[in-house]
Each structure stands twice: as structure tokens, then as C-alpha cells.
Amino acid sequence: MIEVKNISYTYMQGTPFEKTALREINFNVKEGDFLAVAGHTGSGKSTLIQIVAGLIDLKIGAVEIDGEDIKSKTARRKIGIVFQYPEYQLFEETVEKDIAFGPKNFGLSEAEIAARVDEAMKLVGLDADIKNSSPFELSGGQKRRVAIAGILALKPKYLILDEPTAGLDPKAKKNLLAEIKKLHRAGVTIIFVSHAMEDIATLANRVIVLAQGEILFEGTPRKLFSQTEILNRAGLMPPPVTQLMLELRRAGLNVSTEILTLDEAERELSRLL
Amino acid sequence: MIKVENLRHVYANGKVALDDINLEIGDGEFIAVIGTNGSGKSTLAKHFNALLKPTAGKVFVNGIDTADEENLWRVRENVGMVFQNPDNEIVAAIVEDDIAFGPENLGIEPAEIRRRVDLALDTVNMADYKKFSPSKLSGGQKQRIAIAGAVAMLTKIIVFDEPTAMLDPQGRLEVLSTIKKLHAQGLTIILITHFMAEAAQADRVVVMESGKILKIGTPREIFSNVREMKRLGLDVPVAAELAARLKLPAGILTAAELAEAINNENFNHSARK
């Protein structure tokens, strides 16, 4: 379990540029959770995940990973973080070397590294044939998978993904989300930062909404997307399919608006036909 | 007007990024370009303002040949570009200085620069923020400042290369409504996007696959073929997808059209009874 205990964080404290990024944040991530973090740009999401991953030192509050402070090496190694546009961080000559970079730094044996590279590639749905290709020759979707595989090769128990599908085309996006879902099913706890409300609606079991550095909402996606007032305050919107149902209702159709997926919408509308 | 004739582009590594592209974009038109990652969308966009030159074939911007080195600045006076990440485009520490940057480089006199900056700020609805530091703005606001930079150059054509890919839902709406406003004011808009709901707003949609133009048509024509779009790794707006699933007549794009089709279907049904 990840316990986030009463954390506050201010950038450039004691200078005229001081900015409070987070204020008294408390929440837990249980093993097996698929937690989404949503909020406007500048709401504190990136600061929060960097703190949870142990990349920013805390002065106020604490983060504990399975009961151990994030400052310890063993705690930190349980967390993997995939940043936005991670493919920009690819740098090795081959896909294999790039994925192996992290495990190598962990000082693992050659055999163990090779095994982890194979496993990580399989997990993200990359063909073993591309092992010796340059990562720069791959498509956008594949590059991103290589970058994610590099993190998975570290075998994190908790995986943080910051906007993993931003900039991908619809198909690459769908495929990558399916792989993330598979990882979750394989036992990895997921923390998922996203602007794509439809992804939050279909994937997450819980969602935290940040606004101006505070937690505005914590609960299920279904509950969140029925609360217009909270969405407005956070600068968010329901998923497109939910918006469509709201519009249909305004157009006079007697339909439920508590709809989160296309399948649900199809069922609801076919009732009318 | 932009005229593309038998355009071919081959990158230094031998990859054929564009092949046999023919396209005419009329003054004041709003064109969306869609296609999977690697289909050649961005490569095509970069030909519109001579960031890339044709390997073979021609691109004319208002009659100016983009391949001729001497025309470079004339081409760029005609075509502005807005990219995915506003953080890479903003250069100055104060919003209005950033917008003035382009016109200043053209050696325009200060009074005229002032006039253009004010006009641009009004156009993108950011006049209240002119003394702000761009770093204090949200993603959507930053992107609007980047658009204002293009507006201040008084270009008649603006190319948007996935301008909303990194934005939250609110930011996406802000940018899209700014684009629609520019179009209403008579500018020619070329929008490259992975968001089908955005493409559906255009006059015409260009569908690209593997460096070629596969189809050009109105959003209604393009998005009525749900199966083909999915085969291409693309998507359709939610109303079109649900209409197809419910076996309603093709050509539905909006919530209002979907509501009407459902009502008609019911009416016909009860009439038959």
C-alpha cells in the first residue's frame, strides 16, 4: 500500500516566486488499485506523482510504501514512473540496450537482465524481432512501448503513468491502454494521470481530482462524472459519450445520463428503438 | 491558396514519408488532416511553410514556390505554424513580449507592433493576461498565446500541428474555439489532429495513410464509414459510432442528428404499427 500522509509542497519557498503546489494531501493506494489522477494543467498532478515516486524531497508530510518511507532505497525501487512523452528519453542504439539500461544500473546479472528485457517486451506487446532495431526507427506507439518496457524491466510493484497516451493515434492509444489493463491484471498497481476522461471512465476503479493543489474529489469515476459542479470547479468534463447522453436528454430523449462507455450508451439507446 | 502537386518527400534515411500528394486548399477553408502516427501528416504540414522542401513535386503558397530558398521568408509571412507543445514555442518572459517577437524580427515599427499585439490578444481572448509571465498560464492559455504569435504576423494561413494533444479538456475546448473563431474571421486553417471530434468541425477532412492521401471529403462523408475508419486505426465521433451500432442511417455526426434519427425511427415504427 502507498500511504500519502498530509503532504504540502511549495516551490521556491522563501522567494518572491513562491508557489504552493500541494496542500494537505492525504490518500492511500491499495494493492491492485487502478487509481486515476485528474485535474486541470497546473493543478498539482505532476508535483504529486513526483513526490509519490520519491523524486522530490518533502519538508511537510510523508509518503510510505508498504510501511517504509519513500526516502529508503527499497521503498523507492518498488515504484516505477513513466513520464509524459517518455520516448524522448530513449537514447541507446538498440531497443534491447535501452530497456536493459535500468536493470543494469540495479547491478543485476546478465542472464537476469536478458530475462527481464524479454519479459518487459512481452508485457507491452512488442515483438522480439525488433530487439536489435534502433528505437528511433520505430513508430510513435512502439517507441512509447519501448520506453515503458524500460521501466517495467525494473519490476515495479507500483507503476505511475503520466499521460501515457498523449499524442498517440486512436489505434495506438487503444492498444497501449489494453496493455496497461493487462499489466494491472498481472498484479501491478497502477496510478494513472490523464486528461482523457473516457480512459478514466473505462479503466480506473478510483479517481482523485486535484484543483489548486488540493483534493477536490475522491471516489469512483461513475460518481465523479455525475457531479457536474465538481467537474466545473476542477475544469474537467465528462467523457464524450456521457456528454452526448446529456445532449440527447436536452434534445428531449428520455435516457439515463449515468453512462460511461459506448457499450452502456448502446444498450441505453437501443431501449428506445 | 495552397497547391500541392505530386509531392514526394524522402527523408535522409531513405524513408518515403510522402508520396504523390495532390491537394488544393482554398482561401478561408478549414481543413483537418487525420491519419495514424507515421502516416505523413506532420511531414506534409512542414511543407506548407517551407520547414521541409519537396524531394520531388511542388508546393505553392499563394503562388509562391516553397522549394526556392529565396522565397523562404515570403512563404513564412503567408503561413504561420502552431505546434503541439506551447512550452517549446514561447520565448519571452512576458506574454505581450512573446507575441511581439515575430513582428519585431520583421523590423516593423513600434506603433504598428503595439496595434498587432493588441489585436492578437483580443483575438485569442487573452488581453487580461498581457503582463503575465507565460509560466503562470495554463496549457490552453499558453497555446492561445502561441496562436496570438501567429495572428500578430497577420498570416492568412495557419497550420496547427496537434495543438491540443497535451492539453486538458478545458484547454482543448479553448483552443478549438479559438481556431473556429479564426476561421470565421476568414483565415485558412489546416488542423492536424488525432481527435476526431475536432476534425468533425472542419469543412473538409484529409485522411492519410502510409504517406499517401487516402480520401478527402466532408466530415459527414468521411465519418459515415465507421468500419473503414477503424480499419485505418482511426476513430469516429461518438455520435457516429453509436448511430452505426444502432444501425441508424449513415451520415450522423452530432447529438442533435442522433436524437432526430432516433425520433424518426420511433415515429416510423409506431406508424407501421
XYZ file of C-alpha atoms in Angstrom:
546
model
C 0.000 0.000 0.000
C 1.083 3.554 -0.716
C 0.178 5.982 2.051
C 0.308 9.668 1.280
C 0.198 11.413 4.633
C -0.633 15.057 4.933
C 1.778 16.361 2.334
C 2.145 20.010 1.383
C 4.643 21.399 -1.053
C 5.717 24.897 -2.025
C 8.005 25.669 -4.942
C 10.783 28.230 -4.426
C 9.865 28.731 -0.824
C 11.123 31.967 0.704
C 11.447 33.726 -2.663
C 9.077 36.172 -4.385
C 8.230 33.325 -6.798
C 6.893 31.104 -4.034
C 4.027 28.950 -5.237
C 2.058 26.419 -3.254
C 1.672 23.348 -5.433
C 0.044 20.982 -2.944
C -1.835 21.490 0.284
C -2.536 18.813 2.920
C -2.913 15.866 0.626
C -3.967 12.553 2.113
C -4.834 9.366 0.307
C -3.938 5.699 0.012
C -3.321 3.492 -2.952
C -4.131 -0.120 -2.194
C -2.510 -3.073 -3.890
C -4.453 -3.885 -7.034
C -5.865 -0.388 -7.383
C -6.172 1.345 -10.718
C -6.148 4.906 -9.500
C -6.650 7.821 -11.878
C -5.439 11.322 -11.058
C -7.262 14.086 -12.896
C -7.154 17.857 -12.837
C -6.505 20.996 -14.823
C -2.959 21.773 -16.042
C -1.212 23.309 -13.043
C -3.493 21.614 -10.511
C -0.523 19.853 -8.905
C -0.754 16.412 -10.551
C 2.851 16.302 -11.748
C 4.227 17.526 -8.431
C 2.157 14.914 -6.632
C 3.356 11.955 -8.682
C 6.960 13.092 -8.435
C 6.605 13.209 -4.671
C 4.995 9.764 -4.578
C 7.870 8.417 -6.680
C 10.403 9.959 -4.304
C 11.796 12.379 -6.878
C 11.039 15.496 -4.844
C 12.116 15.805 -1.221
C 9.354 16.539 1.213
C 9.512 19.013 4.062
C 5.922 18.533 5.184
C 4.165 15.188 5.321
C 5.336 11.726 4.319
C 4.948 9.048 1.697
C 5.169 5.441 2.816
C 5.453 2.466 0.541
C 4.354 -0.746 2.260
C 5.056 0.924 5.587
C 8.506 2.184 4.652
C 9.434 5.814 3.999
C 9.921 6.682 0.315
C 13.377 8.046 1.177
C 14.659 4.491 1.569
C 16.103 2.782 -1.482
C 13.998 -0.367 -1.142
C 10.806 1.677 -0.992
C 11.776 3.762 -3.999
C 12.607 0.704 -6.057
C 9.058 -0.536 -5.719
C 7.843 2.442 -7.725
C 8.223 2.922 -11.447
C 7.328 6.188 -13.119
C 6.704 6.765 -16.817
C 6.792 10.452 -17.676
C 4.904 12.254 -20.419
C 6.302 11.564 -23.870
C 8.787 9.040 -22.446
C 10.041 8.242 -25.946
C 12.063 11.471 -25.805
C 14.185 9.756 -23.188
C 15.191 6.876 -25.429
C 18.890 7.104 -26.202
C 20.501 3.706 -26.787
C 21.486 2.180 -30.120
C 19.105 -0.729 -29.852
C 15.754 -1.438 -28.267
C 17.318 -4.178 -26.159
C 20.039 -1.916 -24.753
C 17.547 0.800 -23.974
C 15.277 -1.497 -21.993
C 18.299 -3.072 -20.257
C 19.683 0.265 -19.075
C 17.742 0.416 -15.790
C 18.240 -3.214 -14.732
C 21.959 -2.823 -15.496
C 22.131 0.106 -13.107
C 20.484 -2.070 -10.495
C 23.536 -4.338 -10.827
C 21.641 -7.433 -11.957
C 23.331 -10.386 -13.664
C 23.471 -10.583 -17.476
C 21.107 -13.566 -17.510
C 18.612 -11.810 -15.256
C 18.792 -8.649 -17.377
C 18.170 -10.616 -20.585
C 15.199 -12.370 -18.993
C 13.733 -9.088 -17.797
C 14.124 -7.428 -21.202
C 12.256 -10.324 -22.841
C 9.539 -10.241 -20.231
C 9.117 -6.452 -20.373
C 8.854 -6.505 -24.164
C 6.205 -9.186 -23.962
C 4.282 -7.243 -21.328
C 3.939 -4.180 -23.554
C 3.234 -6.234 -26.671
C 6.496 -5.596 -28.503
C 7.695 -8.187 -30.994
C 11.034 -9.800 -30.001
C 12.197 -9.219 -33.612
C 12.745 -5.529 -33.006
C 15.251 -6.099 -30.188
C 18.183 -5.112 -32.362
C 16.444 -2.243 -34.152
C 17.258 1.317 -33.314
C 14.463 2.687 -31.124
C 14.440 5.768 -33.343
C 13.268 3.790 -36.365
C 10.052 2.734 -34.672
C 6.589 4.272 -34.880
C 5.410 6.663 -32.182
C 3.343 3.999 -30.443
C 6.186 1.480 -30.492
C 8.738 3.998 -29.178
C 6.483 4.693 -26.275
C 6.179 0.977 -25.542
C 9.968 0.637 -25.529
C 10.172 3.474 -23.009
C 7.525 1.850 -20.820
C 9.238 -1.549 -21.131
C 12.406 0.104 -19.779
C 10.515 0.919 -16.596
C 8.758 -2.460 -16.409
C 12.137 -4.203 -16.608
C 12.750 -2.762 -13.127
C 9.724 -4.799 -11.986
C 7.969 -2.059 -10.064
C 5.155 -3.128 -7.801
C 3.524 0.266 -8.286
C 3.546 1.904 -11.699
C 2.863 5.597 -12.215
C 1.963 6.657 -15.768
C 1.754 10.357 -16.629
C -0.495 10.868 -19.676
C 0.639 7.640 -21.296
C -1.486 8.029 -24.432
C -0.970 11.753 -25.179
C -0.164 12.297 -28.853
C -0.887 8.714 -29.930
C -3.330 7.963 -32.723
C -6.613 6.267 -31.786
C -5.421 2.753 -32.577
C -2.036 3.054 -30.838
C -3.886 4.559 -27.902
C -6.367 1.707 -27.730
C -3.604 -0.892 -27.941
C -1.485 0.762 -25.280
C -4.449 1.035 -22.924
C -5.153 -2.665 -23.450
C -1.548 -3.426 -22.466
C -1.828 -1.262 -19.355
C -5.001 -3.093 -18.443
C -3.131 -6.377 -18.866
C -0.344 -5.171 -16.575
C -2.931 -4.305 -13.993
C -4.471 -7.746 -14.282
C -0.990 -9.247 -13.909
C -0.856 -7.642 -10.469
C 0.804 -4.251 -10.994
C -0.865 -1.448 -9.078
C -1.438 1.482 -11.416
C -1.527 5.215 -10.822
C -2.636 6.894 -13.987
C -2.571 10.641 -14.678
C -4.841 11.505 -17.570
C -6.732 14.266 -19.322
C -8.730 11.680 -21.244
C -11.900 11.333 -19.227
C -13.083 8.398 -21.361
C -9.972 6.451 -20.309
C -10.516 7.261 -16.667
C -14.147 6.179 -17.057
C -13.325 2.817 -18.577
C -10.160 1.866 -16.686
C -9.942 3.289 -13.190
C -11.643 1.891 -10.100
C -10.948 5.101 -8.212
C -10.183 8.647 -9.191
C -8.662 11.594 -7.351
C -9.373 15.070 -8.657
C -6.907 17.830 -7.853
C -7.680 21.528 -8.079
C -5.341 24.264 -6.948
C -3.208 21.808 -5.073
C -5.998 20.234 -3.061
C -8.010 17.051 -3.386
C -11.442 18.088 -4.566
C -12.856 14.621 -5.045
C -12.017 11.011 -4.303
C -14.267 8.182 -5.391
C -15.415 6.097 -8.341
C -15.407 7.536 -11.882
C -19.160 6.987 -12.072
C -19.734 9.147 -9.040
C -17.333 11.812 -10.310
C -18.925 12.153 -13.725
C -22.365 12.589 -12.222
C -21.183 15.591 -10.213
C -21.267 18.491 -12.624
C -20.396 21.049 -10.006
C -17.123 19.331 -9.053
C -16.212 18.837 -12.711
C -16.751 22.537 -13.391
C -14.700 23.586 -10.406
C -11.851 21.310 -11.494
C -12.028 22.437 -15.138
C -12.907 18.916 -16.249
C -15.658 17.493 -18.403
C -17.454 14.164 -18.513
C -16.269 11.686 -21.179
C -17.561 12.439 -24.718
C -20.119 9.626 -24.554
C -21.549 10.987 -21.285
C -21.668 14.478 -22.813
C -23.522 13.017 -25.770
C -26.115 11.420 -23.478
C -26.568 14.750 -21.679
C -27.180 16.425 -25.044
C -29.638 13.718 -26.109
C -31.518 14.264 -22.921
C -31.595 18.006 -23.514
C -32.907 17.231 -27.016
C -35.862 15.544 -25.366
C -34.908 11.870 -25.330
C -35.767 10.058 -22.154
C -32.361 8.495 -21.494
C -30.168 7.949 -18.479
C -27.127 10.203 -18.372
C -25.235 7.976 -15.951
C -23.454 6.386 -18.880
C -19.701 5.978 -19.015
C -18.950 3.768 -22.003
C -20.077 3.287 -25.593
C -21.427 -0.164 -24.693
C -23.592 1.304 -21.958
C -24.803 4.035 -24.309
C -25.648 1.488 -26.993
C -27.707 -0.561 -24.534
C -29.475 2.507 -23.215
C -30.344 3.871 -26.653
C -31.455 0.552 -28.105
C -34.069 0.523 -25.340
C -35.674 3.437 -27.196
C -35.718 1.772 -30.599
C -4.381 29.277 -51.572
C -2.123 26.263 -51.123
C -1.486 23.975 -54.041
C 0.369 20.695 -53.660
C 1.390 18.912 -56.843
C 2.742 15.359 -56.934
C 4.606 15.998 -53.695
C 7.093 13.384 -52.609
C 9.291 13.554 -49.546
C 12.082 11.145 -48.751
C 13.993 11.566 -45.501
C 17.795 11.266 -45.348
C 17.469 7.686 -44.039
C 15.623 6.696 -47.203
C 12.174 6.566 -45.670
C 9.483 7.719 -48.078
C 7.328 9.918 -45.863
C 5.105 11.389 -48.570
C 4.304 10.056 -51.984
C 2.256 11.516 -54.803
C 0.362 14.070 -52.723
C -2.048 16.298 -54.636
C -4.149 18.780 -52.724
C -5.676 22.219 -53.113
C -6.682 24.270 -50.117
C -8.818 27.281 -50.917
C -8.717 30.670 -49.196
C -10.728 30.637 -45.992
C -11.071 26.878 -45.933
C -10.827 24.823 -42.738
C -9.099 21.530 -43.478
C -8.448 18.764 -40.965
C -5.741 16.192 -41.609
C -6.068 12.841 -39.842
C -4.082 9.609 -40.005
C -2.167 7.292 -37.693
C 1.257 8.168 -36.268
C 3.744 7.925 -39.098
C 1.166 8.430 -41.866
C 2.910 11.622 -43.002
C 0.609 14.298 -41.527
C 3.320 16.321 -39.820
C 5.709 15.940 -42.730
C 3.019 17.346 -45.001
C 2.365 20.233 -42.600
C 6.024 21.159 -42.556
C 5.919 21.629 -46.334
C 3.262 24.313 -46.024
C 5.683 26.812 -44.515
C 8.897 25.512 -46.042
C 10.253 23.858 -42.910
C 10.750 20.973 -45.330
C 11.283 21.075 -49.056
C 9.872 18.602 -51.549
C 12.134 15.789 -52.720
C 10.002 15.871 -55.858
C 6.869 17.736 -56.851
C 5.843 21.243 -55.855
C 4.137 23.163 -53.085
C 2.824 26.647 -53.885
C 1.630 29.015 -51.168
C -0.381 31.835 -52.724
C 1.548 31.121 -55.891
C 4.979 31.154 -54.198
C 7.156 28.094 -54.803
C 8.321 26.812 -51.379
C 11.300 24.972 -52.878
C 13.072 28.194 -53.821
C 15.414 29.272 -50.985
C 14.858 32.931 -51.844
C 11.141 32.603 -51.151
C 11.600 31.269 -47.636
C 10.574 34.417 -45.762
C 7.755 35.234 -48.144
C 6.324 31.755 -47.576
C 6.536 32.199 -43.807
C 4.849 35.593 -43.985
C 1.944 33.755 -45.549
C 1.802 30.682 -43.345
C 2.024 30.532 -39.556
C 2.542 27.343 -37.565
C 1.385 26.310 -34.122
C 2.847 23.118 -32.680
C 1.913 20.550 -30.069
C 3.876 21.830 -27.114
C 3.396 25.527 -26.329
C 6.360 25.407 -23.944
C 8.646 24.949 -26.943
C 7.186 27.937 -28.766
C 7.093 30.604 -26.105
C 10.331 32.599 -25.953
C 9.738 35.720 -23.854
C 9.184 36.233 -20.127
C 6.059 38.360 -20.570
C 3.036 37.452 -22.679
C 2.920 40.601 -24.806
C 6.675 40.479 -25.476
C 6.275 36.960 -26.712
C 3.582 37.966 -29.181
C 5.671 40.956 -30.319
C 8.679 38.729 -31.016
C 7.725 37.800 -34.586
C 6.723 41.272 -35.807
C 9.846 42.762 -34.145
C 12.009 40.405 -36.154
C 10.397 41.716 -39.314
C 11.578 45.214 -38.354
C 8.080 46.615 -38.038
C 7.742 49.999 -36.308
C 6.737 50.007 -32.612
C 3.293 51.617 -33.003
C 2.281 49.008 -35.556
C 3.661 46.225 -33.354
C 1.570 47.537 -30.439
C -1.526 47.528 -32.656
C -0.888 43.986 -33.835
C -0.171 42.651 -30.340
C -3.422 44.131 -29.020
C -5.346 42.726 -31.954
C -3.809 39.287 -31.436
C -4.518 39.345 -27.680
C -8.142 40.235 -28.352
C -8.494 37.561 -30.981
C -7.390 34.804 -28.614
C -9.212 36.339 -25.641
C -6.095 36.863 -23.570
C -5.931 40.675 -23.256
C -6.233 40.447 -19.468
C -3.048 38.429 -19.334
C -0.757 40.612 -21.406
C 1.576 41.458 -18.499
C 1.641 37.890 -17.172
C 4.586 35.535 -17.266
C 3.716 32.667 -19.646
C 4.886 30.242 -16.958
C 1.885 31.263 -14.852
C -0.595 30.264 -17.546
C -2.481 27.015 -18.069
C -1.723 24.812 -21.068
C -4.711 26.109 -23.024
C -3.762 29.712 -22.277
C -0.148 29.115 -23.326
C -1.322 27.575 -26.556
C -3.550 30.592 -27.189
C -0.503 32.837 -26.719
C 1.329 30.747 -29.304
C -1.650 31.256 -31.637
C -1.589 35.002 -30.927
C 2.045 34.980 -32.059
C 0.889 33.689 -35.457
C -2.032 36.137 -35.561
C 0.328 39.085 -34.921
C 2.228 38.143 -38.068
C -1.021 38.760 -39.973
C -0.619 35.476 -41.802
C -3.675 34.392 -43.751
C -2.979 30.700 -43.303
C -2.264 28.964 -40.005
C -1.194 25.339 -39.728
C -1.919 23.674 -36.378
C 0.082 20.506 -35.754
C -1.795 18.646 -32.991
C -2.274 21.804 -30.943
C -4.441 20.114 -28.309
C -2.537 16.850 -27.785
C -1.040 17.976 -24.469
C -3.991 19.905 -23.091
C -6.665 19.149 -20.519
C -10.307 19.024 -21.701
C -10.899 22.697 -20.889
C -7.718 23.742 -22.685
C -8.750 21.678 -25.700
C -12.085 23.459 -25.887
C -10.426 26.890 -25.563
C -8.009 26.180 -28.380
C -10.638 24.655 -30.649
C -12.987 27.593 -30.201
C -10.083 29.971 -30.938
C -9.386 28.049 -34.148
C -13.058 28.252 -35.134
C -13.051 31.982 -34.444
C -10.020 32.496 -36.700
C -11.752 30.505 -39.407
C -14.900 32.633 -39.023
C -12.689 35.714 -39.468
C -11.632 34.385 -42.850
C -8.314 32.689 -42.120
C -7.368 29.468 -43.827
C -6.961 26.748 -41.216
C -5.106 23.464 -41.527
C -5.577 21.343 -38.412
C -3.658 18.135 -37.855
C -5.292 16.147 -35.095
C -5.902 12.764 -33.511
C -9.186 13.958 -32.034
C -11.974 13.020 -34.420
C -14.427 15.368 -32.702
C -12.111 18.235 -33.698
C -11.764 17.009 -37.277
C -15.557 16.836 -37.494
C -15.655 20.650 -37.192
C -13.688 21.182 -40.430
C -15.042 21.917 -43.905
C -13.071 19.028 -45.354
C -11.119 16.136 -43.889
C -7.987 14.681 -45.474
C -7.277 11.081 -44.463
C -3.669 9.972 -44.775
C -2.160 6.510 -44.686
C 1.473 5.493 -45.258
C 2.477 8.780 -46.839
C -0.476 8.998 -49.208
C -3.796 10.742 -49.239
C -6.380 8.024 -48.991
C -9.514 10.130 -49.028
C -10.725 13.697 -48.980
C -14.282 14.568 -48.096
C -16.651 16.387 -45.799
C -16.639 15.175 -42.198
C -20.038 13.594 -42.901
C -18.674 11.601 -45.829
C -15.513 10.589 -44.004
C -17.028 9.616 -40.667
C -20.042 7.762 -42.042
C -17.809 4.815 -42.828
C -17.133 3.686 -39.278
C -15.687 0.314 -40.206
C -13.164 1.745 -42.648
C -12.021 4.410 -40.208
C -11.412 1.757 -37.566
C -9.538 -0.394 -40.045
C -7.262 2.584 -40.670
C -6.548 2.784 -36.942
C -8.655 5.920 -36.653
C -11.901 6.604 -34.939
C -15.167 8.483 -35.427
C -17.055 10.945 -33.215
C -19.173 9.184 -30.563
C -22.494 10.112 -32.185
C -21.384 8.495 -35.467
C -20.183 5.378 -33.675
C -23.450 4.938 -31.779
C -25.504 5.586 -34.912
C -23.612 2.784 -36.653
C -24.010 0.418 -33.722
C -27.759 1.125 -33.613
C -27.968 0.624 -37.400
C -29.355 4.104 -37.945
C -28.895 5.760 -41.352
C -25.298 6.779 -42.171
C -24.127 10.388 -42.002
C -24.923 11.199 -38.372
C -22.255 13.352 -36.703
C -23.843 15.299 -33.865
C -26.023 14.667 -30.838
C -28.879 16.623 -32.435
C -28.745 14.443 -35.552
C -28.638 11.303 -33.458
C -31.658 12.438 -31.417
C -33.562 13.214 -34.607
C -32.717 9.838 -36.166
C -33.897 8.017 -33.039
C -37.138 10.001 -33.008
C -37.732 9.336 -36.725
C -37.083 5.649 -36.258
C -39.632 5.520 -33.427
C -42.145 7.509 -35.443
C -41.828 5.190 -38.443
C -42.062 2.233 -36.139
C -45.282 3.381 -34.493
C -46.669 4.413 -37.908
C -46.122 0.848 -39.148
C -47.984 -0.472 -36.135
